[in-house]
Amino acid sequence: MSALPSEVFGIAALSLKVALTATVVSCLIGIPLGFALGWSRLRGRRAVLLLLNTALAFPTVVIGLIIYGLLARHGPLGALGLLFTWQAIVAAEVVLALPIATALSAAAVQTVDPRVRRTALTLGAGTLRTAWAVAREARFALAAAVVVAFGRVLSEVGAALIVGGNIRHETRTLTTAITLATSQGNFSLAIALGLVLLALALTVNVLIQLLQGRGDV
Amino acid sequence: MATFEVAGLQQTYGGRTVLSLETLTIETGARLALVGPNGAGKSTLLRLLAFLEPPSAGAIALEGRPVSTRAARRAARRRVTLVEQRPYLFRGTVAGNVAFGLRAAGVTGPAVAQRVRAALDRLQLQGLHERDARQLSEGEIQRVAVARALAVEPVALLLDEPASSADRAAQQAMFAALADEQARRPLTVVFASHLLEDAYRWSDRLLALHQGRPSPVTPENLFRVDLPGGAAMQQVAVGPLRIDVVSERAGPATLAIAPDEIVLSAAPLQSSARNMFHGRIVRLAEHGAEMRVTIDVGVELVARITRRSFDEMGLAVGREVYASFKSVAVKVF
C-alpha cells in the first residue's frame, strides 16, 4: 500500500464524510425516537429500551453481513447498486449508531427535571417547543449521545470492510486502511493512519464542545 | 361568567383516589385560596385546572366550554398558567425565561422585549433582565416565575404554595402585583397555601380540602387527640392543655374549634365557657373588616374577631390575652 500524503488525505476525508453523514442521519432519527421513548408511558417501552441496549453490543461484522445481504446484487435492495460504495458504509454505520443515539437520548430525556416539560406546557408551548425546551436543558447529555455515536462510526472497521470492500480511492477509510497496512506488515503507516484517526476524533469532539458552550442564550 | 366549572371531578393515581370534587365554580376575577394539609389534593386540583393532566373522571369547563380532549387541553393551556411550588427557570437569562411563553404564543419582534419588560416591572424586577436565571435567590425565582406566567396574559393564574420559598417582602410584592393585575383586567387567581393567614389575607374565598375532598371546617384549630371516653363530658389532652369537650366517643379523634367561637379578653372571664387559656398573640392577619388573631397558649389557637373589637382592645403581637370557648363549641369527628 502506498502512503502518498494526498492519498492519506483522501482516506481521511472519506472517513470523515462517512462518519459525519452516518452520525447526522442516525441522530436525526435516533434523538426524536429517544424523546418519544423517554417520554411515553406506553406499555412495551421497557422492552424497546432493553432491545436497544442489547443492540448497543451488537457485533459490527454481523451488521455488515446483514447489510451486505440486503445490498448484494440478488438481495432485496440489490437493484440500488450500492454495494461497495461509501453510501453502503454509511447505511451500515447508521444501523450501528441508531441504537446508540436512541438509547442515550432516551436516557438523557429521562434525567431532565419533570418540571421542565410541565413548565413549557403550562406556558402554552406545543409539542415541538416543549421538546426543544427539554433538549436545551439536556444538551450535555444529548451532545454526549452525538459524540458517542460519532466515535462508534469513526472507529468501526468490520462492517465498513464487508460492505465497502476497502477499494482504493473509493471506499478505503482510515480504519480499513489501518487493517490493510497492518496485514501487510507496514506498521509505521498503520500507526501514522491511527494518529490521523485520533486527530480527527479530537477535532470533532472539540467542535461539538464549542457548539455546546455557545448554546447558552 | 365563571372561569372554571368543575363537575364530578376525580383523580386517581395507582388505584388511590387523591381528589374527589362534586362541583366547584370559580368566578372570573375571583381570588380563591385552597387550604389543607399536605396530601389534601391541592396540587392535584391545580394541575387539573392547569390542564396538565386529564382527570380520571368528571369534567372541567373553561369559560363555559368543556375541555375534555387532548387538543382542547392544549388550547386551554394557552389561557391558564400554573406557577409551581418550586418554579423551574430555564437555562439562560431572566428575560429569556419571561419571553418563552410569549414566543410560544406567536409574539415576535420588539413586542416580545416590550412585554417582557412590562411583566418584570409589574413584579418589581427591574434590572434583572439580563441576569442568569440560575443565579437568583428563591424569592426572585418565585417572582420571575410569576412574571413569566403573567406575561402571556392568561385568564387564570394558578399558584402552588406561592409563599413557601419567598421571604415576606417578596411575597408582599407578588400578591400586590397580582392585585394590580386583577384591577387592570379580569384575571382569576387560584392559589394553594398551607399558611392560613396568607390564605385569608389574599383570597376572597377559601376552599378547604381534606384527604382529597372539600372539608366543612377550615384546617385551623384542628387537633388530633386520644379521647379517654367513659363520660359525656370529657377532658382531653391537647399538647400541654386540658380541653373540656362534650362527646361520648373514645379513642383517636379530631377536635375542631371554629375561630369565631373563641372569645378574647384582656382579663379572665367569669362565664359559662368551660375552656379558658392564657397566652400571647403571635400573628395577626387582616381580612376585610375582621382580624384573625393567632394566640400561643401552649398550642396555637386562631380566633376571628372584628376589626372594631381588635382596635378597642388595643391588641397587638406580643400582647397577653385570655382565649375562652365553650366545651360544646368543640367539634369532635
PDB file of C-alpha atoms in Angstrom, chain B residues 101-296:
ATOM      1  CA  GLY B 101     -44.456  31.847  26.771  1.00  0.00           C
ATOM      2  CA  LEU B 102     -44.716  34.919  24.529  1.00  0.00           C
ATOM      3  CA  ARG B 103     -42.789  33.163  21.765  1.00  0.00           C
ATOM      4  CA  ALA B 104     -44.979  30.097  22.211  1.00  0.00           C
ATOM      5  CA  ALA B 105     -47.994  32.376  21.758  1.00  0.00           C
ATOM      6  CA  GLY B 106     -46.564  33.627  18.468  1.00  0.00           C
ATOM      7  CA  VAL B 107     -45.458  37.067  19.668  1.00  0.00           C
ATOM      8  CA  THR B 108     -42.451  38.253  17.629  1.00  0.00           C
ATOM      9  CA  GLY B 109     -40.278  41.323  17.102  1.00  0.00           C
ATOM     10  CA  PRO B 110     -39.986  44.257  19.509  1.00  0.00           C
ATOM     11  CA  ALA B 111     -43.308  43.343  21.148  1.00  0.00           C
ATOM     12  CA  VAL B 112     -41.523  40.490  22.943  1.00  0.00           C
ATOM     13  CA  ALA B 113     -38.970  42.736  24.665  1.00  0.00           C
ATOM     14  CA  GLN B 114     -41.671  45.281  25.469  1.00  0.00           C
ATOM     15  CA  ARG B 115     -43.945  42.745  27.145  1.00  0.00           C
ATOM     16  CA  VAL B 116     -41.023  41.101  28.953  1.00  0.00           C
ATOM     17  CA  ARG B 117     -40.080  44.481  30.409  1.00  0.00           C
ATOM     18  CA  ALA B 118     -43.672  45.236  31.401  1.00  0.00           C
ATOM     19  CA  ALA B 119     -44.047  41.852  33.107  1.00  0.00           C
ATOM     20  CA  LEU B 120     -40.783  42.230  35.045  1.00  0.00           C
ATOM     21  CA  ASP B 121     -41.667  45.792  36.032  1.00  0.00           C
ATOM     22  CA  ARG B 122     -45.002  44.659  37.451  1.00  0.00           C
ATOM     23  CA  LEU B 123     -43.179  42.286  39.782  1.00  0.00           C
ATOM     24  CA  GLN B 124     -40.612  44.966  40.675  1.00  0.00           C
ATOM     25  CA  LEU B 125     -37.841  43.032  38.983  1.00  0.00           C
ATOM     26  CA  GLN B 126     -36.371  45.940  37.041  1.00  0.00           C
ATOM     27  CA  GLY B 127     -32.714  45.430  36.346  1.00  0.00           C
ATOM     28  CA  LEU B 128     -32.899  41.676  36.416  1.00  0.00           C
ATOM     29  CA  HIS B 129     -33.458  41.269  32.648  1.00  0.00           C
ATOM     30  CA  GLU B 130     -30.027  40.047  31.679  1.00  0.00           C
ATOM     31  CA  ARG B 131     -29.276  38.174  34.882  1.00  0.00           C
ATOM     32  CA  ASP B 132     -28.542  34.455  34.675  1.00  0.00           C
ATOM     33  CA  ALA B 133     -31.713  32.682  35.808  1.00  0.00           C
ATOM     34  CA  ARG B 134     -29.581  30.186  37.746  1.00  0.00           C
ATOM     35  CA  GLN B 135     -28.118  32.864  39.965  1.00  0.00           C
ATOM     36  CA  LEU B 136     -31.278  34.215  41.555  1.00  0.00           C
ATOM     37  CA  SER B 137     -32.458  33.938  45.132  1.00  0.00           C
ATOM     38  CA  GLU B 138     -35.513  31.805  45.860  1.00  0.00           C
ATOM     39  CA  GLY B 139     -37.716  34.852  46.242  1.00  0.00           C
ATOM     40  CA  GLU B 140     -36.514  36.226  42.910  1.00  0.00           C
ATOM     41  CA  ILE B 141     -37.097  32.872  41.200  1.00  0.00           C
ATOM     42  CA  GLN B 142     -40.642  32.892  42.521  1.00  0.00           C
ATOM     43  CA  ARG B 143     -41.326  36.394  41.222  1.00  0.00           C
ATOM     44  CA  VAL B 144     -39.677  35.759  37.847  1.00  0.00           C
ATOM     45  CA  ALA B 145     -41.889  32.687  37.504  1.00  0.00           C
ATOM     46  CA  VAL B 146     -44.980  34.797  38.261  1.00  0.00           C
ATOM     47  CA  ALA B 147     -43.816  37.477  35.788  1.00  0.00           C
ATOM     48  CA  ARG B 148     -43.263  34.769  33.181  1.00  0.00           C
ATOM     49  CA  ALA B 149     -46.765  33.427  33.790  1.00  0.00           C
ATOM     50  CA  LEU B 150     -48.414  36.871  33.706  1.00  0.00           C
ATOM     51  CA  ALA B 151     -46.554  37.899  30.521  1.00  0.00           C
ATOM     52  CA  VAL B 152     -48.767  35.637  28.426  1.00  0.00           C
ATOM     53  CA  GLU B 153     -51.861  37.358  29.917  1.00  0.00           C
ATOM     54  CA  PRO B 154     -53.677  34.200  30.988  1.00  0.00           C
ATOM     55  CA  VAL B 155     -57.358  34.289  32.007  1.00  0.00           C
ATOM     56  CA  ALA B 156     -56.410  32.316  35.099  1.00  0.00           C
ATOM     57  CA  LEU B 157     -53.225  32.163  37.111  1.00  0.00           C
ATOM     58  CA  LEU B 158     -52.715  29.186  39.396  1.00  0.00           C
ATOM     59  CA  LEU B 159     -50.089  29.275  42.133  1.00  0.00           C
ATOM     60  CA  ASP B 160     -48.963  26.332  44.211  1.00  0.00           C
ATOM     61  CA  GLU B 161     -47.739  27.454  47.635  1.00  0.00           C
ATOM     62  CA  PRO B 162     -46.528  30.795  46.287  1.00  0.00           C
ATOM     63  CA  ALA B 163     -45.337  31.913  49.704  1.00  0.00           C
ATOM     64  CA  SER B 164     -43.296  28.876  50.620  1.00  0.00           C
ATOM     65  CA  SER B 165     -39.962  29.880  49.143  1.00  0.00           C
ATOM     66  CA  ALA B 166     -40.251  33.652  49.169  1.00  0.00           C
ATOM     67  CA  ASP B 167     -39.398  35.942  52.023  1.00  0.00           C
ATOM     68  CA  ARG B 168     -42.077  38.157  53.491  1.00  0.00           C
ATOM     69  CA  ALA B 169     -41.251  41.243  51.375  1.00  0.00           C
ATOM     70  CA  ALA B 170     -41.056  39.274  48.122  1.00  0.00           C
ATOM     71  CA  GLN B 171     -44.364  37.668  48.975  1.00  0.00           C
ATOM     72  CA  GLN B 172     -45.957  41.035  49.622  1.00  0.00           C
ATOM     73  CA  ALA B 173     -44.661  42.319  46.264  1.00  0.00           C
ATOM     74  CA  MET B 174     -46.017  39.285  44.498  1.00  0.00           C
ATOM     75  CA  PHE B 175     -49.523  39.444  45.935  1.00  0.00           C
ATOM     76  CA  ALA B 176     -49.619  43.195  45.400  1.00  0.00           C
ATOM     77  CA  ALA B 177     -48.688  42.654  41.736  1.00  0.00           C
ATOM     78  CA  LEU B 178     -51.480  40.118  41.417  1.00  0.00           C
ATOM     79  CA  ALA B 179     -53.972  42.559  42.926  1.00  0.00           C
ATOM     80  CA  ASP B 180     -52.789  45.257  40.470  1.00  0.00           C
ATOM     81  CA  GLU B 181     -53.169  42.867  37.581  1.00  0.00           C
ATOM     82  CA  GLN B 182     -56.681  41.973  38.730  1.00  0.00           C
ATOM     83  CA  ALA B 183     -57.555  45.661  38.903  1.00  0.00           C
ATOM     84  CA  ARG B 184     -56.255  46.110  35.354  1.00  0.00           C
ATOM     85  CA  ARG B 185     -58.064  43.230  33.678  1.00  0.00           C
ATOM     86  CA  PRO B 186     -60.273  40.231  34.505  1.00  0.00           C
ATOM     87  CA  LEU B 187     -57.922  37.632  35.970  1.00  0.00           C
ATOM     88  CA  THR B 188     -58.871  34.636  38.039  1.00  0.00           C
ATOM     89  CA  VAL B 189     -56.333  33.648  40.687  1.00  0.00           C
ATOM     90  CA  VAL B 190     -56.315  30.304  42.465  1.00  0.00           C
ATOM     91  CA  PHE B 191     -53.586  29.594  44.965  1.00  0.00           C
ATOM     92  CA  ALA B 192     -52.782  26.782  47.332  1.00  0.00           C
ATOM     93  CA  SER B 193     -51.396  27.603  50.723  1.00  0.00           C
ATOM     94  CA  HIS B 194     -50.751  25.832  53.958  1.00  0.00           C
ATOM     95  CA  LEU B 195     -50.475  29.183  55.731  1.00  0.00           C
ATOM     96  CA  LEU B 196     -53.991  30.160  56.674  1.00  0.00           C
ATOM     97  CA  GLU B 197     -53.085  33.740  57.431  1.00  0.00           C
ATOM     98  CA  ASP B 198     -51.923  34.156  53.841  1.00  0.00           C
ATOM     99  CA  ALA B 199     -54.974  32.393  52.530  1.00  0.00           C
ATOM    100  CA  TYR B 200     -57.274  34.717  54.439  1.00  0.00           C
ATOM    101  CA  ARG B 201     -55.304  37.829  53.697  1.00  0.00           C
ATOM    102  CA  TRP B 202     -55.023  37.362  49.956  1.00  0.00           C
ATOM    103  CA  SER B 203     -58.142  35.480  48.970  1.00  0.00           C
ATOM    104  CA  ASP B 204     -61.796  36.418  48.755  1.00  0.00           C
ATOM    105  CA  ARG B 205     -62.872  32.826  49.089  1.00  0.00           C
ATOM    106  CA  LEU B 206     -61.483  29.743  50.715  1.00  0.00           C
ATOM    107  CA  LEU B 207     -61.785  26.088  49.762  1.00  0.00           C
ATOM    108  CA  ALA B 208     -60.574  23.730  52.448  1.00  0.00           C
ATOM    109  CA  LEU B 209     -59.549  20.283  51.285  1.00  0.00           C
ATOM    110  CA  HIS B 210     -59.013  17.258  53.460  1.00  0.00           C
ATOM    111  CA  GLN B 211     -57.916  13.909  52.003  1.00  0.00           C
ATOM    112  CA  GLY B 212     -58.968  14.963  48.527  1.00  0.00           C
ATOM    113  CA  ARG B 213     -62.430  16.168  49.478  1.00  0.00           C
ATOM    114  CA  PRO B 214     -63.893  19.547  50.412  1.00  0.00           C
ATOM    115  CA  SER B 215     -63.784  19.866  54.152  1.00  0.00           C
ATOM    116  CA  PRO B 216     -66.590  21.583  56.105  1.00  0.00           C
ATOM    117  CA  VAL B 217     -64.108  23.019  58.570  1.00  0.00           C
ATOM    118  CA  THR B 218     -61.103  25.103  57.739  1.00  0.00           C
ATOM    119  CA  PRO B 219     -57.943  23.408  58.901  1.00  0.00           C
ATOM    120  CA  GLU B 220     -57.216  25.729  61.799  1.00  0.00           C
ATOM    121  CA  ASN B 221     -57.604  24.822  65.418  1.00  0.00           C
ATOM    122  CA  LEU B 222     -57.646  21.177  64.364  1.00  0.00           C
ATOM    123  CA  PHE B 223     -56.080  18.748  66.828  1.00  0.00           C
ATOM    124  CA  ARG B 224     -55.558  15.011  66.741  1.00  0.00           C
ATOM    125  CA  VAL B 225     -56.408  13.640  70.186  1.00  0.00           C
ATOM    126  CA  ASP B 226     -56.993  10.445  72.043  1.00  0.00           C
ATOM    127  CA  LEU B 227     -60.347  10.609  73.833  1.00  0.00           C
ATOM    128  CA  PRO B 228     -60.349   8.818  77.199  1.00  0.00           C
ATOM    129  CA  GLY B 229     -64.112   8.021  76.940  1.00  0.00           C
ATOM    130  CA  GLY B 230     -66.273   6.847  79.792  1.00  0.00           C
ATOM    131  CA  ALA B 231     -68.394  10.003  80.187  1.00  0.00           C
ATOM    132  CA  ALA B 232     -70.353  12.510  78.113  1.00  0.00           C
ATOM    133  CA  MET B 233     -68.190  15.287  79.445  1.00  0.00           C
ATOM    134  CA  GLN B 234     -64.521  14.562  78.924  1.00  0.00           C
ATOM    135  CA  GLN B 235     -61.259  16.285  79.476  1.00  0.00           C
ATOM    136  CA  VAL B 236     -58.746  15.643  76.715  1.00  0.00           C
ATOM    137  CA  ALA B 237     -55.042  16.447  76.401  1.00  0.00           C
ATOM    138  CA  VAL B 238     -54.014  18.767  73.557  1.00  0.00           C
ATOM    139  CA  GLY B 239     -50.306  19.408  73.952  1.00  0.00           C
ATOM    140  CA  PRO B 240     -49.945  20.911  77.453  1.00  0.00           C
ATOM    141  CA  LEU B 241     -53.652  21.896  77.570  1.00  0.00           C
ATOM    142  CA  ARG B 242     -56.600  20.043  79.061  1.00  0.00           C
ATOM    143  CA  ILE B 243     -59.675  20.826  76.963  1.00  0.00           C
ATOM    144  CA  ASP B 244     -63.244  20.083  78.075  1.00  0.00           C
ATOM    145  CA  VAL B 245     -65.314  18.517  75.312  1.00  0.00           C
ATOM    146  CA  VAL B 246     -68.794  17.046  75.076  1.00  0.00           C
ATOM    147  CA  SER B 247     -68.572  13.636  73.426  1.00  0.00           C
ATOM    148  CA  GLU B 248     -69.242  10.035  74.342  1.00  0.00           C
ATOM    149  CA  ARG B 249     -66.608   8.768  71.942  1.00  0.00           C
ATOM    150  CA  ALA B 250     -63.402   7.101  72.972  1.00  0.00           C
ATOM    151  CA  GLY B 251     -60.113   6.603  71.162  1.00  0.00           C
ATOM    152  CA  PRO B 252     -58.417   8.598  68.391  1.00  0.00           C
ATOM    153  CA  ALA B 253     -60.417  11.580  67.119  1.00  0.00           C
ATOM    154  CA  THR B 254     -60.037  15.067  65.669  1.00  0.00           C
ATOM    155  CA  LEU B 255     -61.086  18.169  67.584  1.00  0.00           C
ATOM    156  CA  ALA B 256     -62.064  21.342  65.730  1.00  0.00           C
ATOM    157  CA  ILE B 257     -62.665  24.701  67.356  1.00  0.00           C
ATOM    158  CA  ALA B 258     -64.158  27.238  64.964  1.00  0.00           C
ATOM    159  CA  PRO B 259     -62.198  30.519  65.120  1.00  0.00           C
ATOM    160  CA  ASP B 260     -65.396  32.537  65.612  1.00  0.00           C
ATOM    161  CA  GLU B 261     -66.254  30.526  68.758  1.00  0.00           C
ATOM    162  CA  ILE B 262     -63.184  31.808  70.575  1.00  0.00           C
ATOM    163  CA  VAL B 263     -63.605  34.891  72.731  1.00  0.00           C
ATOM    164  CA  LEU B 264     -60.558  37.016  73.531  1.00  0.00           C
ATOM    165  CA  SER B 265     -60.309  39.056  76.702  1.00  0.00           C
ATOM    166  CA  ALA B 266     -57.663  41.071  78.458  1.00  0.00           C
ATOM    167  CA  ALA B 267     -58.607  39.603  81.879  1.00  0.00           C
ATOM    168  CA  PRO B 268     -60.009  36.201  82.965  1.00  0.00           C
ATOM    169  CA  LEU B 269     -63.737  35.912  82.162  1.00  0.00           C
ATOM    170  CA  GLN B 270     -66.428  34.932  84.644  1.00  0.00           C
ATOM    171  CA  SER B 271     -68.583  32.977  82.185  1.00  0.00           C
ATOM    172  CA  SER B 272     -70.127  29.664  81.294  1.00  0.00           C
ATOM    173  CA  ALA B 273     -67.273  28.840  78.950  1.00  0.00           C
ATOM    174  CA  ARG B 274     -65.502  25.812  80.408  1.00  0.00           C
ATOM    175  CA  ASN B 275     -62.284  26.347  78.488  1.00  0.00           C
ATOM    176  CA  MET B 276     -60.079  29.349  79.141  1.00  0.00           C
ATOM    177  CA  PHE B 277     -56.374  29.620  78.383  1.00  0.00           C
ATOM    178  CA  HIS B 278     -53.818  32.318  78.886  1.00  0.00           C
ATOM    179  CA  GLY B 279     -51.363  33.111  76.067  1.00  0.00           C
ATOM    180  CA  ARG B 280     -49.673  35.636  73.875  1.00  0.00           C
ATOM    181  CA  ILE B 281     -50.568  36.920  70.412  1.00  0.00           C
ATOM    182  CA  VAL B 282     -48.024  35.633  67.878  1.00  0.00           C
ATOM    183  CA  ARG B 283     -49.507  36.585  64.491  1.00  0.00           C
ATOM    184  CA  LEU B 284     -52.174  38.805  63.005  1.00  0.00           C
ATOM    185  CA  ALA B 285     -53.910  38.753  59.642  1.00  0.00           C
ATOM    186  CA  GLU B 286     -56.368  41.294  58.298  1.00  0.00           C
ATOM    187  CA  HIS B 287     -59.234  40.115  56.202  1.00  0.00           C
ATOM    188  CA  GLY B 288     -61.594  42.941  55.359  1.00  0.00           C
ATOM    189  CA  ALA B 289     -63.497  44.033  58.476  1.00  0.00           C
ATOM    190  CA  GLU B 290     -62.231  41.122  60.504  1.00  0.00           C
ATOM    191  CA  MET B 291     -58.975  40.057  62.061  1.00  0.00           C
ATOM    192  CA  ARG B 292     -57.591  36.590  62.529  1.00  0.00           C
ATOM    193  CA  VAL B 293     -55.521  36.503  65.648  1.00  0.00           C
ATOM    194  CA  THR B 294     -53.157  33.614  66.382  1.00  0.00           C
ATOM    195  CA  ILE B 295     -52.517  33.090  70.077  1.00  0.00           C
ATOM    196  CA  ASP B 296     -49.915  30.797  71.549  1.00  0.00           C
TER     197      ASP B 296
END
